[in-house]
JSON list of C-alpha atoms in Angstrom, two decimals:
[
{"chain": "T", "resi": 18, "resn": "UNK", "atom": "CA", "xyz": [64.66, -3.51, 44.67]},
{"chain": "T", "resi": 19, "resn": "UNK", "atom": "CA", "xyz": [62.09, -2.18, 46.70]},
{"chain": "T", "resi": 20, "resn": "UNK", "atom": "CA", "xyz": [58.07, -2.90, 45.96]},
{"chain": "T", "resi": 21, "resn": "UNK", "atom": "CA", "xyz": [56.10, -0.16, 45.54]},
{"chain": "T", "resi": 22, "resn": "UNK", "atom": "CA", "xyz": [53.12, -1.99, 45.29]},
{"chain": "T", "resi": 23, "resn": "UNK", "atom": "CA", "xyz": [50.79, -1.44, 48.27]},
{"chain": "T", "resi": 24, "resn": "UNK", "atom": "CA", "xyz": [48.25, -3.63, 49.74]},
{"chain": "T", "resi": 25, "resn": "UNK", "atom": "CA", "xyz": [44.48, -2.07, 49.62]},
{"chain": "T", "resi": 26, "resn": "UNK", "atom": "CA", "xyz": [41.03, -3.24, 50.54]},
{"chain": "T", "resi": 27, "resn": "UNK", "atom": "CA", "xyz": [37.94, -3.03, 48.50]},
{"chain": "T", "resi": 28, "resn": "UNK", "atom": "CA", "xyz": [35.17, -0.71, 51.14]},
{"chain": "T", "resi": 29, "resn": "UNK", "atom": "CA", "xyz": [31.53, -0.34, 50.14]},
{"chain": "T", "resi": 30, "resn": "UNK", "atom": "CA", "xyz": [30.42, 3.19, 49.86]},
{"chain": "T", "resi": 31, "resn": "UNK", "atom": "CA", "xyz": [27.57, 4.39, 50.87]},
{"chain": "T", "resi": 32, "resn": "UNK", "atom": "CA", "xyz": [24.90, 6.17, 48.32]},
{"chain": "T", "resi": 33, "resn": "UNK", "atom": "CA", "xyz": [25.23, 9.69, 48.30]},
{"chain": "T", "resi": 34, "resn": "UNK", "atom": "CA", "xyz": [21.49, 9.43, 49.64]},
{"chain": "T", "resi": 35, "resn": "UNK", "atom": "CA", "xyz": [19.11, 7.73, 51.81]},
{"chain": "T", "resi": 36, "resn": "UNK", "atom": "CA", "xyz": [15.45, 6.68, 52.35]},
{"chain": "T", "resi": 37, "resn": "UNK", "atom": "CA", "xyz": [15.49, 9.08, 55.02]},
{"chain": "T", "resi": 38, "resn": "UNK", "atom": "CA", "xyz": [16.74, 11.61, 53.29]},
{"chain": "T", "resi": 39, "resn": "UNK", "atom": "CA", "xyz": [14.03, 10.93, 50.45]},
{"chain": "T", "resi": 40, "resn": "UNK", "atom": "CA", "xyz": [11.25, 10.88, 53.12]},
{"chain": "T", "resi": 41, "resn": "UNK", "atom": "CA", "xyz": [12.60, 13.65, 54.77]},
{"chain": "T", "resi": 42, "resn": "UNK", "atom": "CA", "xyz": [12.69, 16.25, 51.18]},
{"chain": "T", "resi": 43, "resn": "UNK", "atom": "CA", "xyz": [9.30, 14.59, 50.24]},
{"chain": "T", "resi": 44, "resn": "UNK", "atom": "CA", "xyz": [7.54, 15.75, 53.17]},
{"chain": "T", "resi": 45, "resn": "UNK", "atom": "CA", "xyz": [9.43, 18.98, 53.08]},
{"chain": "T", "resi": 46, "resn": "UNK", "atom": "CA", "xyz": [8.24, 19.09, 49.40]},
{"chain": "T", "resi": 47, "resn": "UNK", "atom": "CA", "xyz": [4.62, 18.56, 50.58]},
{"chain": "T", "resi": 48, "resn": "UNK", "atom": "CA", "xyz": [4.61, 21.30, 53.55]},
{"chain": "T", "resi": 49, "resn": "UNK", "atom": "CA", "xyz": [5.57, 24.21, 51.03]},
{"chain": "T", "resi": 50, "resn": "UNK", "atom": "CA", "xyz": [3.61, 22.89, 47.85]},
{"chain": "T", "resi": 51, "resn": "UNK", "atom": "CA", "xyz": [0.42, 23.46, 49.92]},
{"chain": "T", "resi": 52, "resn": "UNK", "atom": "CA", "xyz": [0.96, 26.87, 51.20]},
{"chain": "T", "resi": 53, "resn": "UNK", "atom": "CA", "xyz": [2.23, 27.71, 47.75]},
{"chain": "T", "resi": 54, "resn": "UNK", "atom": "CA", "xyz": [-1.35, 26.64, 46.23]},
{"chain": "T", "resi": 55, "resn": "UNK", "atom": "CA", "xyz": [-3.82, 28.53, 48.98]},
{"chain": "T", "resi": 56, "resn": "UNK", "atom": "CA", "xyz": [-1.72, 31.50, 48.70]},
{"chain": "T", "resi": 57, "resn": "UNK", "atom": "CA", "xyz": [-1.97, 30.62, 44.25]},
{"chain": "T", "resi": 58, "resn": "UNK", "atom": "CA", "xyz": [-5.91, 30.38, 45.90]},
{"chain": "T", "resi": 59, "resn": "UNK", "atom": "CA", "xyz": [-5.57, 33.57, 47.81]},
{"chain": "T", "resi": 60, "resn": "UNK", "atom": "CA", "xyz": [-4.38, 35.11, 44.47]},
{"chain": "T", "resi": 61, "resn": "UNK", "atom": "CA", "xyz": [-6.85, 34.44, 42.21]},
{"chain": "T", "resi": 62, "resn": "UNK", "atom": "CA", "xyz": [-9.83, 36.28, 44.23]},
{"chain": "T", "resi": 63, "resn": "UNK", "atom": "CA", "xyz": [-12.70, 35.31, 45.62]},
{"chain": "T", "resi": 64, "resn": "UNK", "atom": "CA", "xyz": [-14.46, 32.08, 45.38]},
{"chain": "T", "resi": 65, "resn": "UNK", "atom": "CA", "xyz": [-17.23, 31.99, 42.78]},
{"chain": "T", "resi": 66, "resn": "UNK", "atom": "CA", "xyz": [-20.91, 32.35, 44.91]},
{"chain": "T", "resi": 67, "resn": "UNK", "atom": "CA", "xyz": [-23.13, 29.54, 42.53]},
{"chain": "T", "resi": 68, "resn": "UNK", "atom": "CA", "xyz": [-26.34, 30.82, 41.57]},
{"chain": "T", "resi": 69, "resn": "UNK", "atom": "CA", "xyz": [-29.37, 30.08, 44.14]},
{"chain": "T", "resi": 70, "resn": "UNK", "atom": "CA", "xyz": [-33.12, 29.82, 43.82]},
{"chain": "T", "resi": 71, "resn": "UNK", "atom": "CA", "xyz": [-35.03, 30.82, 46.97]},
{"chain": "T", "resi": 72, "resn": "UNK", "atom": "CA", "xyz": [-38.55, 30.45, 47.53]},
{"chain": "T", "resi": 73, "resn": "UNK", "atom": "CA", "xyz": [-39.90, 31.50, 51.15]},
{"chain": "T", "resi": 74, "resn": "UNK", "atom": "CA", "xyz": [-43.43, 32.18, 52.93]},
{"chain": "T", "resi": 75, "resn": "UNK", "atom": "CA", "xyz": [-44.24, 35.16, 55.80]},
{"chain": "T", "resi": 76, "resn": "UNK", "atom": "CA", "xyz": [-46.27, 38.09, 55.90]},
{"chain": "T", "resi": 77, "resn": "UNK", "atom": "CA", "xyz": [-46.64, 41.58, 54.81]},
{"chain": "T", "resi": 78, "resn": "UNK", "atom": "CA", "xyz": [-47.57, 44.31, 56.66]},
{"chain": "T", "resi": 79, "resn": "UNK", "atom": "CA", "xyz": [-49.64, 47.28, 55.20]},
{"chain": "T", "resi": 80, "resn": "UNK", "atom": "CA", "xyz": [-51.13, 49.79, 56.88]},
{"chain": "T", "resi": 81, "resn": "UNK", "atom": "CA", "xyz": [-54.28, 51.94, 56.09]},
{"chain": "T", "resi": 82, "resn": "UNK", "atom": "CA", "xyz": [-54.36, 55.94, 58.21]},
{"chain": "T", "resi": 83, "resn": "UNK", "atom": "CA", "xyz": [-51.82, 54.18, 60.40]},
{"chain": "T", "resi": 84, "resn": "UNK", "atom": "CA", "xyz": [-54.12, 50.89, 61.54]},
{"chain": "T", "resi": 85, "resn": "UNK", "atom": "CA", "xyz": [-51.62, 48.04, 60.61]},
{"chain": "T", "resi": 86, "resn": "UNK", "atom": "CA", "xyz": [-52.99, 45.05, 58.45]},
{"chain": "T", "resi": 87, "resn": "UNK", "atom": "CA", "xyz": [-51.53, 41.57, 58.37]},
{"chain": "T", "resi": 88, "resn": "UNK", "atom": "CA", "xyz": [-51.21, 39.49, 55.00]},
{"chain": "T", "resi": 89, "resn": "UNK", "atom": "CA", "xyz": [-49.81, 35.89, 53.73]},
{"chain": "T", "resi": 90, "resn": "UNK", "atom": "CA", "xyz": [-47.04, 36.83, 51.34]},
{"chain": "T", "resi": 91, "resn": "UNK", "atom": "CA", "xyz": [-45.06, 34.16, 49.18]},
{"chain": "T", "resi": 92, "resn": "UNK", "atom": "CA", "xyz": [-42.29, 34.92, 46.94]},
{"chain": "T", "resi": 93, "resn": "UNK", "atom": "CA", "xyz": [-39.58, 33.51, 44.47]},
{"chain": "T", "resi": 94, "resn": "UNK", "atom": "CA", "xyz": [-36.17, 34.78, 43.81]},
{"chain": "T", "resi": 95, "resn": "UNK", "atom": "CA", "xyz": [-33.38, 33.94, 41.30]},
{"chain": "T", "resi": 96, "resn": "UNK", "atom": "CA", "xyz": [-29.80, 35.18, 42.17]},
{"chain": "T", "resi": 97, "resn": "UNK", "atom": "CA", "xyz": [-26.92, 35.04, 39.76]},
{"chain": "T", "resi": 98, "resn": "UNK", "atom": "CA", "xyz": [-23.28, 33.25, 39.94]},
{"chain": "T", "resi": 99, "resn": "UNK", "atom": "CA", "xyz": [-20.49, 35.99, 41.19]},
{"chain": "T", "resi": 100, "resn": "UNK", "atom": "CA", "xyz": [-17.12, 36.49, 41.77]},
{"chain": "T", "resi": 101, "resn": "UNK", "atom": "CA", "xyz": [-17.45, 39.54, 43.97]},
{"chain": "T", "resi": 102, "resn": "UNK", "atom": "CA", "xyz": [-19.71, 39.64, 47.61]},
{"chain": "T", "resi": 103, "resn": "UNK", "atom": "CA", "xyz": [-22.37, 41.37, 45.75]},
{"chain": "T", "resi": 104, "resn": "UNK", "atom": "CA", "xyz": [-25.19, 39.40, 43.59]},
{"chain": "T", "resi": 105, "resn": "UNK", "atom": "CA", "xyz": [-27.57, 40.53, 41.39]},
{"chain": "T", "resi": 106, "resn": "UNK", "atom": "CA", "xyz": [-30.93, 38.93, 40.83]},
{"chain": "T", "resi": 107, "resn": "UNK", "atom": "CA", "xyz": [-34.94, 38.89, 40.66]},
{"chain": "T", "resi": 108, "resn": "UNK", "atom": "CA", "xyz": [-37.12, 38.41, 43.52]},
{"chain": "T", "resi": 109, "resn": "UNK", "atom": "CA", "xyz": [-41.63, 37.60, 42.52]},
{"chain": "T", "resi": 110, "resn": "UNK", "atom": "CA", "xyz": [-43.64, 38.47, 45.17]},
{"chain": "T", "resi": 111, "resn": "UNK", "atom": "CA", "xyz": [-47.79, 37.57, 46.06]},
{"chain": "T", "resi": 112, "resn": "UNK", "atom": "CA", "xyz": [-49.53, 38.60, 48.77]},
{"chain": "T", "resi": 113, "resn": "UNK", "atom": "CA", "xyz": [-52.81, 37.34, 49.89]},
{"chain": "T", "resi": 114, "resn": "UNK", "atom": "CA", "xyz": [-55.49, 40.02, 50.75]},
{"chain": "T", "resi": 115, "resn": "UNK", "atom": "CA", "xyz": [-58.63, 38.25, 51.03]},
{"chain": "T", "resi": 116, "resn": "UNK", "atom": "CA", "xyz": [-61.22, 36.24, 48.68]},
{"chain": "T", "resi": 117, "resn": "UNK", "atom": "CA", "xyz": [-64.93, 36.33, 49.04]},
{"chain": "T", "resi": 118, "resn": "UNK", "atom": "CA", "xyz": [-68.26, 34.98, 46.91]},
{"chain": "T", "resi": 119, "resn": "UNK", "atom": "CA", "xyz": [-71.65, 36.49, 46.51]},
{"chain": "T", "resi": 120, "resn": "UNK", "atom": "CA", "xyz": [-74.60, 35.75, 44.62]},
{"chain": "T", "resi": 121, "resn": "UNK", "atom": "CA", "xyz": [-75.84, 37.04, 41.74]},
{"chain": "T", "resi": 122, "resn": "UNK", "atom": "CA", "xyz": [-78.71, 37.18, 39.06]},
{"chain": "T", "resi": 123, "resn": "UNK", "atom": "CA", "xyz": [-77.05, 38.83, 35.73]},
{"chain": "T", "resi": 124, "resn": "UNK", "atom": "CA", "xyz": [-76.69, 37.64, 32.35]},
{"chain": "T", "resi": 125, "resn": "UNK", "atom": "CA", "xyz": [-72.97, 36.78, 31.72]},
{"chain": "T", "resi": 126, "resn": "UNK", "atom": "CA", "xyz": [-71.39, 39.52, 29.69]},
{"chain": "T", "resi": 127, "resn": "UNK", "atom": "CA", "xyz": [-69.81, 37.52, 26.82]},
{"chain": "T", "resi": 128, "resn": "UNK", "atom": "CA", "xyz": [-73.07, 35.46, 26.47]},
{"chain": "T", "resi": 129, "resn": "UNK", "atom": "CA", "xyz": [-76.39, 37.17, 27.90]},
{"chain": "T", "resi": 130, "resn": "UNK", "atom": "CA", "xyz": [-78.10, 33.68, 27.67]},
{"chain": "T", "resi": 131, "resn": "UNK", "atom": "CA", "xyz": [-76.19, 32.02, 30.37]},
{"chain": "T", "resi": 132, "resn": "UNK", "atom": "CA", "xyz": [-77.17, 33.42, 34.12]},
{"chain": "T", "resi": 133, "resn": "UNK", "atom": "CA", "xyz": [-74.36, 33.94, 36.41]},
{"chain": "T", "resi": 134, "resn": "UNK", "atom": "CA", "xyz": [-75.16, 32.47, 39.71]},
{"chain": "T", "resi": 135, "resn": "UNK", "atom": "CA", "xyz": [-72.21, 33.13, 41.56]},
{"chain": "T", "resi": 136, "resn": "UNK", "atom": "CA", "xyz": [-69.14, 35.71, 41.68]},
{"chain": "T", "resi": 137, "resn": "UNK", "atom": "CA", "xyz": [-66.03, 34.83, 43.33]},
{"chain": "T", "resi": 138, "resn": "UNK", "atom": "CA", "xyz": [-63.31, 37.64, 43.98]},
{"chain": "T", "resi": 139, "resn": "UNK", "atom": "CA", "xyz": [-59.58, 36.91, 45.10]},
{"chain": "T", "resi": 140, "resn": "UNK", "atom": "CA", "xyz": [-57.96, 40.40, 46.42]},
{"chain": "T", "resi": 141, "resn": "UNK", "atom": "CA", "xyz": [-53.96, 40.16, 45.82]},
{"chain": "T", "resi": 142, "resn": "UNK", "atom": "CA", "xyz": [-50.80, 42.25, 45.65]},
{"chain": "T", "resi": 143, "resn": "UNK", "atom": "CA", "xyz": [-48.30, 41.21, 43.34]},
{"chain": "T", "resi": 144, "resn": "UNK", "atom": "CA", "xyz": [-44.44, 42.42, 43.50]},
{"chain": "T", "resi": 145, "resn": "UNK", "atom": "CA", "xyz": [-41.47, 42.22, 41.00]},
{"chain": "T", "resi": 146, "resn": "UNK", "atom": "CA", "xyz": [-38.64, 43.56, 42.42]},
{"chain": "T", "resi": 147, "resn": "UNK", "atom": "CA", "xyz": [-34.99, 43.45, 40.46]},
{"chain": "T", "resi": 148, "resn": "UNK", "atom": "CA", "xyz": [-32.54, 42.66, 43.98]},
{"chain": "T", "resi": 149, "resn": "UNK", "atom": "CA", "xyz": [-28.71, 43.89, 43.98]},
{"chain": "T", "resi": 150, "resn": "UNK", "atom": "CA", "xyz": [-27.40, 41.63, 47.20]},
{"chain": "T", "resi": 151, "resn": "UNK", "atom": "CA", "xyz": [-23.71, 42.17, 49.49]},
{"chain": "T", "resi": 152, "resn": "UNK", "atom": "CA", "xyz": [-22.79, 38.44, 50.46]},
{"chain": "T", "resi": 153, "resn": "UNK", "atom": "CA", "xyz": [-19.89, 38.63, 51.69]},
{"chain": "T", "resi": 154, "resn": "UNK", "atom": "CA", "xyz": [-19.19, 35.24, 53.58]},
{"chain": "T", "resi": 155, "resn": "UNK", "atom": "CA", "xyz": [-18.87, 31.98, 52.30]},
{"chain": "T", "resi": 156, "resn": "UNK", "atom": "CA", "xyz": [-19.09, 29.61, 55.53]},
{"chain": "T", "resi": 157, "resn": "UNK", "atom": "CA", "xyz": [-22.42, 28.20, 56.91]},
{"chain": "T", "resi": 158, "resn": "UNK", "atom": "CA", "xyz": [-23.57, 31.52, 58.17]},
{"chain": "T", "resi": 159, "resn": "UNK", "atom": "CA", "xyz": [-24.38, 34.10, 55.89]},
{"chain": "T", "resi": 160, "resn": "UNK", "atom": "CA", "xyz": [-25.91, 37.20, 56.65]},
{"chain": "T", "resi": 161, "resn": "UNK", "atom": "CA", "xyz": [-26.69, 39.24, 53.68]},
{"chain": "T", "resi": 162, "resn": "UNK", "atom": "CA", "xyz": [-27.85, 42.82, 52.81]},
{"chain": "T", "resi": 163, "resn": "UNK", "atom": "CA", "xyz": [-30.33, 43.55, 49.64]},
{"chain": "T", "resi": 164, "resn": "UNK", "atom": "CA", "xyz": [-31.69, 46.93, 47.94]},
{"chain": "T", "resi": 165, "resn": "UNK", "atom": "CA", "xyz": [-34.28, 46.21, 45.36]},
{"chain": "T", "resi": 166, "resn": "UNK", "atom": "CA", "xyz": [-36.50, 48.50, 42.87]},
{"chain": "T", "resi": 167, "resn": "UNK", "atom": "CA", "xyz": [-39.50, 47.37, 40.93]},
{"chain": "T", "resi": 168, "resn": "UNK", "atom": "CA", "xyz": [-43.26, 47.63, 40.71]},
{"chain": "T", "resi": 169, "resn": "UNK", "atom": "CA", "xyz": [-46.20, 46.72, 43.44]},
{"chain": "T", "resi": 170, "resn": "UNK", "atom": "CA", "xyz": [-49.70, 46.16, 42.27]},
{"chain": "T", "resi": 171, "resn": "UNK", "atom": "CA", "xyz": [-52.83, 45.44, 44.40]},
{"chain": "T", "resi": 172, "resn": "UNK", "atom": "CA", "xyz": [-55.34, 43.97, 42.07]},
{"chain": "T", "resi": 173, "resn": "UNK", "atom": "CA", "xyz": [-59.16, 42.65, 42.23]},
{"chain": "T", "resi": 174, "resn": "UNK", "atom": "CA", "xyz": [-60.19, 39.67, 39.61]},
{"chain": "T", "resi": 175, "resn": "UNK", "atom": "CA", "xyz": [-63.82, 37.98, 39.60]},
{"chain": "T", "resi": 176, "resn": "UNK", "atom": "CA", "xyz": [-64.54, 34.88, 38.38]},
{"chain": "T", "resi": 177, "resn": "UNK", "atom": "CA", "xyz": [-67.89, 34.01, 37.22]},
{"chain": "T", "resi": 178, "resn": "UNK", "atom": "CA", "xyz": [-70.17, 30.94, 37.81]},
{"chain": "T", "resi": 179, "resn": "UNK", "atom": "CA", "xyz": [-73.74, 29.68, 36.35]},
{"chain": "T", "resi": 180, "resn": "UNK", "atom": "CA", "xyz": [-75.74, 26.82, 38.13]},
{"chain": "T", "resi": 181, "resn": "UNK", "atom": "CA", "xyz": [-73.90, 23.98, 37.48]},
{"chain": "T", "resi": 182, "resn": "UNK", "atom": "CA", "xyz": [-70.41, 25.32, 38.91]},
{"chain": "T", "resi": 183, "resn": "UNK", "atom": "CA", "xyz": [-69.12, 26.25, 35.63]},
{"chain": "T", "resi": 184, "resn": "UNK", "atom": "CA", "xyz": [-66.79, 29.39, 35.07]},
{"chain": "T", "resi": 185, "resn": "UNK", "atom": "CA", "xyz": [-68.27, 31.12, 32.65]},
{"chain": "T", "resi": 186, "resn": "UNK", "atom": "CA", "xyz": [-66.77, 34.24, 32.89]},
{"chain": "T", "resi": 187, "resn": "UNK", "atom": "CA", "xyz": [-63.61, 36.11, 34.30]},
{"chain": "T", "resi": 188, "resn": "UNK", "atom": "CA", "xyz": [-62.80, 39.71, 34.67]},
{"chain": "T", "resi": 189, "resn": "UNK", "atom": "CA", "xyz": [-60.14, 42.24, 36.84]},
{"chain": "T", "resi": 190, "resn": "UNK", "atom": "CA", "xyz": [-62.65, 44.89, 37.91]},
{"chain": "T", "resi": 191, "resn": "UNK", "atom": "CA", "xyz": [-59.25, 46.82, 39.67]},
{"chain": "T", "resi": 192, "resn": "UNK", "atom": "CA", "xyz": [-56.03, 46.85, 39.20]},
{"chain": "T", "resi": 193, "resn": "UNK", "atom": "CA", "xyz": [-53.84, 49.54, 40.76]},
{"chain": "T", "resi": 194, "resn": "UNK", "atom": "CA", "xyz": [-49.48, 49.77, 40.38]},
{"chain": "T", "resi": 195, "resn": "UNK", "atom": "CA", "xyz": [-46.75, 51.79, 41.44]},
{"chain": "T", "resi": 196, "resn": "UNK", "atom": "CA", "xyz": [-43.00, 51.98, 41.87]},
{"chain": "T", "resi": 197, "resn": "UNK", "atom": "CA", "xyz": [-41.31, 50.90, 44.88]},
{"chain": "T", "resi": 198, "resn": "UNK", "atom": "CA", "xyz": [-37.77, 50.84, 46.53]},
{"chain": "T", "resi": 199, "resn": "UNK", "atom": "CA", "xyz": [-36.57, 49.43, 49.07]},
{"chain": "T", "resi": 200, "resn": "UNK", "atom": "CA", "xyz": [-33.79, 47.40, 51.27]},
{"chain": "T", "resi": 201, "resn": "UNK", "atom": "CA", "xyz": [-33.77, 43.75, 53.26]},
{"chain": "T", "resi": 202, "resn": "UNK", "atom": "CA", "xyz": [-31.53, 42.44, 55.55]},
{"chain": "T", "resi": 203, "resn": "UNK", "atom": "CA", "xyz": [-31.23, 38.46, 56.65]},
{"chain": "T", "resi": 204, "resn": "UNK", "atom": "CA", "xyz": [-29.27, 35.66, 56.96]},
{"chain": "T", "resi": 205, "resn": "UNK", "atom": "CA", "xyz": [-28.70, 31.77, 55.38]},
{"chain": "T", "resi": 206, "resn": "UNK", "atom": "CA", "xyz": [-27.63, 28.75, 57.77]},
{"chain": "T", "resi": 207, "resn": "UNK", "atom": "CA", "xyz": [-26.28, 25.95, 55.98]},
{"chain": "T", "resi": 208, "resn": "UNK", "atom": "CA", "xyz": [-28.49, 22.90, 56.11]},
{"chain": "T", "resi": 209, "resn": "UNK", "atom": "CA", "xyz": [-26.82, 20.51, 53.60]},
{"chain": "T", "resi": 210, "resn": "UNK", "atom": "CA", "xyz": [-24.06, 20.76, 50.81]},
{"chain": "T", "resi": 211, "resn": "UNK", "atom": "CA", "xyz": [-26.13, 22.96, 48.39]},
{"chain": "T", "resi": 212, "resn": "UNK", "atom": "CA", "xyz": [-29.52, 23.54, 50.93]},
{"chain": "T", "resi": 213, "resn": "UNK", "atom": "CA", "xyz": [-29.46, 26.66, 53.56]},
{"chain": "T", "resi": 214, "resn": "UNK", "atom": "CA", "xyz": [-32.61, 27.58, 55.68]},
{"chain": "T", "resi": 215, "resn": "UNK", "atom": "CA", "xyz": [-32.85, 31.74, 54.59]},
{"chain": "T", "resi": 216, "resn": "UNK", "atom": "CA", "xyz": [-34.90, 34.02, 56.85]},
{"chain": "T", "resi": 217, "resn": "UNK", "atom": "CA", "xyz": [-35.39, 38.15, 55.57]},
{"chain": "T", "resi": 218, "resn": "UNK", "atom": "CA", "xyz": [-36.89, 41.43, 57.04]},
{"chain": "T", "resi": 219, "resn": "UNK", "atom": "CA", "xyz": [-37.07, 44.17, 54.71]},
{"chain": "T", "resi": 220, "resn": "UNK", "atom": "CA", "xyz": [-39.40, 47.27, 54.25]},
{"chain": "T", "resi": 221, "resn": "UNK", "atom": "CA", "xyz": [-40.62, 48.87, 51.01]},
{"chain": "T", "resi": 222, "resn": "UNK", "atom": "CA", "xyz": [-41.51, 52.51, 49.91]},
{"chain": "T", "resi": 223, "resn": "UNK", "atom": "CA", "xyz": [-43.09, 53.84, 46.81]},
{"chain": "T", "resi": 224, "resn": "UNK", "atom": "CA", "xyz": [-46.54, 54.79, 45.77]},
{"chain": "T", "resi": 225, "resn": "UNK", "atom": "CA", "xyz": [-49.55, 54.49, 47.86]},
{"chain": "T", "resi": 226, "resn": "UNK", "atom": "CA", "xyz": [-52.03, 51.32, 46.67]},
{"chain": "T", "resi": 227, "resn": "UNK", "atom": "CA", "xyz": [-55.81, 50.64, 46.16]},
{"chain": "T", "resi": 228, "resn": "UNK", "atom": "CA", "xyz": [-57.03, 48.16, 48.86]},
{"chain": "T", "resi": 229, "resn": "UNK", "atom": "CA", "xyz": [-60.60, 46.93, 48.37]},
{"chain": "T", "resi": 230, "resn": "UNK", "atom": "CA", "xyz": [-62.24, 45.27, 51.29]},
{"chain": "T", "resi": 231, "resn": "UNK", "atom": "CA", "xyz": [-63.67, 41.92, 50.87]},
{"chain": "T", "resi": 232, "resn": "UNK", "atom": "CA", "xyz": [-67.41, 42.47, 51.70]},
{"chain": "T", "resi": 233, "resn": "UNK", "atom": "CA", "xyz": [-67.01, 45.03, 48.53]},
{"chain": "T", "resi": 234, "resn": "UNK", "atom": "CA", "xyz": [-64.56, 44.15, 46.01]},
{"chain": "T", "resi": 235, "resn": "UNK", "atom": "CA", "xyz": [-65.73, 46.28, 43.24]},
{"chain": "T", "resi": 236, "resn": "UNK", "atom": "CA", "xyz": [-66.92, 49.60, 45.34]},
{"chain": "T", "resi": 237, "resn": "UNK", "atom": "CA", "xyz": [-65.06, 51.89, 47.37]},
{"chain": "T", "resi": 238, "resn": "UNK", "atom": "CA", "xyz": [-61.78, 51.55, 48.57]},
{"chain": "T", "resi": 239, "resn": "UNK", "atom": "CA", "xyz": [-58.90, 52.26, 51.10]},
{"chain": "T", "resi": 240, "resn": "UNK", "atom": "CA", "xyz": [-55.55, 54.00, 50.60]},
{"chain": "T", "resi": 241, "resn": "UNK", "atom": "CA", "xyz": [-52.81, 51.64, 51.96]},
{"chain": "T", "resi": 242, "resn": "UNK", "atom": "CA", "xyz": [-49.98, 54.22, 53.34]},
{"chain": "T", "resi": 243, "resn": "UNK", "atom": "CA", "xyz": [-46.29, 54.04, 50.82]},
{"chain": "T", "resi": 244, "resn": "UNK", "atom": "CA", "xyz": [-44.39, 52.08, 52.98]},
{"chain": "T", "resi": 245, "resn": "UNK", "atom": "CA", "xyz": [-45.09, 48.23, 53.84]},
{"chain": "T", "resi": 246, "resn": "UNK", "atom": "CA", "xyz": [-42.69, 45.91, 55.72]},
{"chain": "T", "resi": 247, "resn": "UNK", "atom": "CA", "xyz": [-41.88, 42.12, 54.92]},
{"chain": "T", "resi": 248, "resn": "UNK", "atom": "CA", "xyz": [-40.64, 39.18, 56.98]},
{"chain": "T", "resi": 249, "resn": "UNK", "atom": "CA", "xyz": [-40.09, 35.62, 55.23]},
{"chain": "T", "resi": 250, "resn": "UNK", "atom": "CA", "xyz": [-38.92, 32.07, 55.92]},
{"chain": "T", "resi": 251, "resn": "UNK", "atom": "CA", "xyz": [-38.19, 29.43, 53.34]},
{"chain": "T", "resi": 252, "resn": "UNK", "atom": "CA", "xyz": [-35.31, 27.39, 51.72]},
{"chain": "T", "resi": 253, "resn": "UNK", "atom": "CA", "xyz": [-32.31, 28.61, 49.30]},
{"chain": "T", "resi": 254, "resn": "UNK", "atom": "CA", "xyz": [-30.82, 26.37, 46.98]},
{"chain": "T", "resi": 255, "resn": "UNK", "atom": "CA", "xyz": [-27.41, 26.67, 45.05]},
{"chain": "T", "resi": 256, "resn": "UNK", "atom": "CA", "xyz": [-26.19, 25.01, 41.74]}
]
């Protein structure tokens, strides 16, 4: 009778996969995941701009039957979180025209028994400007384009003294407004995470203002011409 039985030998197989292989998919994996999540990025629009509050110093320029004048101007703005390159926000302006004092022998008006000595005037044009800004990078240079519309006002106020050095009296003797548009155009370089150093040139239009001279506050007066121009330096912060 013949055997049928057959000799074999036990072989170890090997696993269907290897720690190659499972470095190899993994890293595969990775390289597609992260194109899949800039182009999800891509997708979902623009990266929100946080809101910023600026506050910069410079000069003004106004001019009187064409002779230019030179001024100090400071001014804050607010600008609001957006999704989009253009921001909306509020921009305070003050320029400095000029102060003077001069003396004076008058009874003070809201009590005729105390003398005022002294008068001091500060001269001043004040701004409030709503600011509609296109912002359309998002890197450490960002140049930026602005129209704004608000009101301008030059005004005059007096503040009175008696012998001692007390106030004893304040008053605005002038105080002239108009309407103005206008448009901007600057930049902001990155200086830290949430800090960028912002420069601006702009020029306004609107209605002509009242400027007193120093040497006469409270008498006649110039007509400053409806345009003035603007250039500023200062800081920008985000959060």
């Amino acid at each position: 009778m013949k055997n049928n039985i057959k000799a074999f030998t036990m072989k170890n197989q090997r696993p269907s996969f290897s720690p190659t292989a499972l470095y190899a998919g993994a890293l595969i994996l990775a390289l597609t995941a992260v194109p899949n999540a800039q182009a999800q990025n891509l997708c979902s629009g623009i990266p929100q701009r946080a809101s910023s509050f600026e506050m910069s110093l410079g000069s003004t320029q106004v001019s009187v039957a064409g002779n230019a004048q030179y001024h100090l101007l400071g001014d804050l703005a607010w600008f609001a979180r957006s999704r989009s390159p253009f921001r909306t926000g509020i921009r305070l302006g003050l320029g400095h025209l000029g102060q003077s004092s001069m003396a004076a022998n008058a009874n003070n008006a809201e009590n005729p028994e105390q003398e005022v000595v002294e008068s001091r005037y500060r001269l001043a044009m004040n701004t409030v400007h709503g600011v509609v800004r296109f912002d359309p990078l998002v890197g450490a240079f960002r140049p930026f384009l602005e129209g704004e519309v608000g009101v301008a006002a030059t005004a005059v106020d007096r503040r009175d003294f008696d012998a001692l050095g007390e106030r004893i009296g304040y008053a605005v003797p002038s105080l002239d407004p108009t309407l103005q548009y206008g448009w901007s155009a600057g930049a902001r370089l990155r200086l830290s995470r949430t800090a960028f150093l912002v420069v601006r040139y702009g020029a306004q239009y609107g209605g002509q203002l009242d400027l007193h001279s120093p040497s006469d506050p409270e008498g006649a007066f110039d007509i400053a011409d409806n345009q003035h121009q603007t250039g500023t330096m200062g800081l920008s912060f985000g959060f």
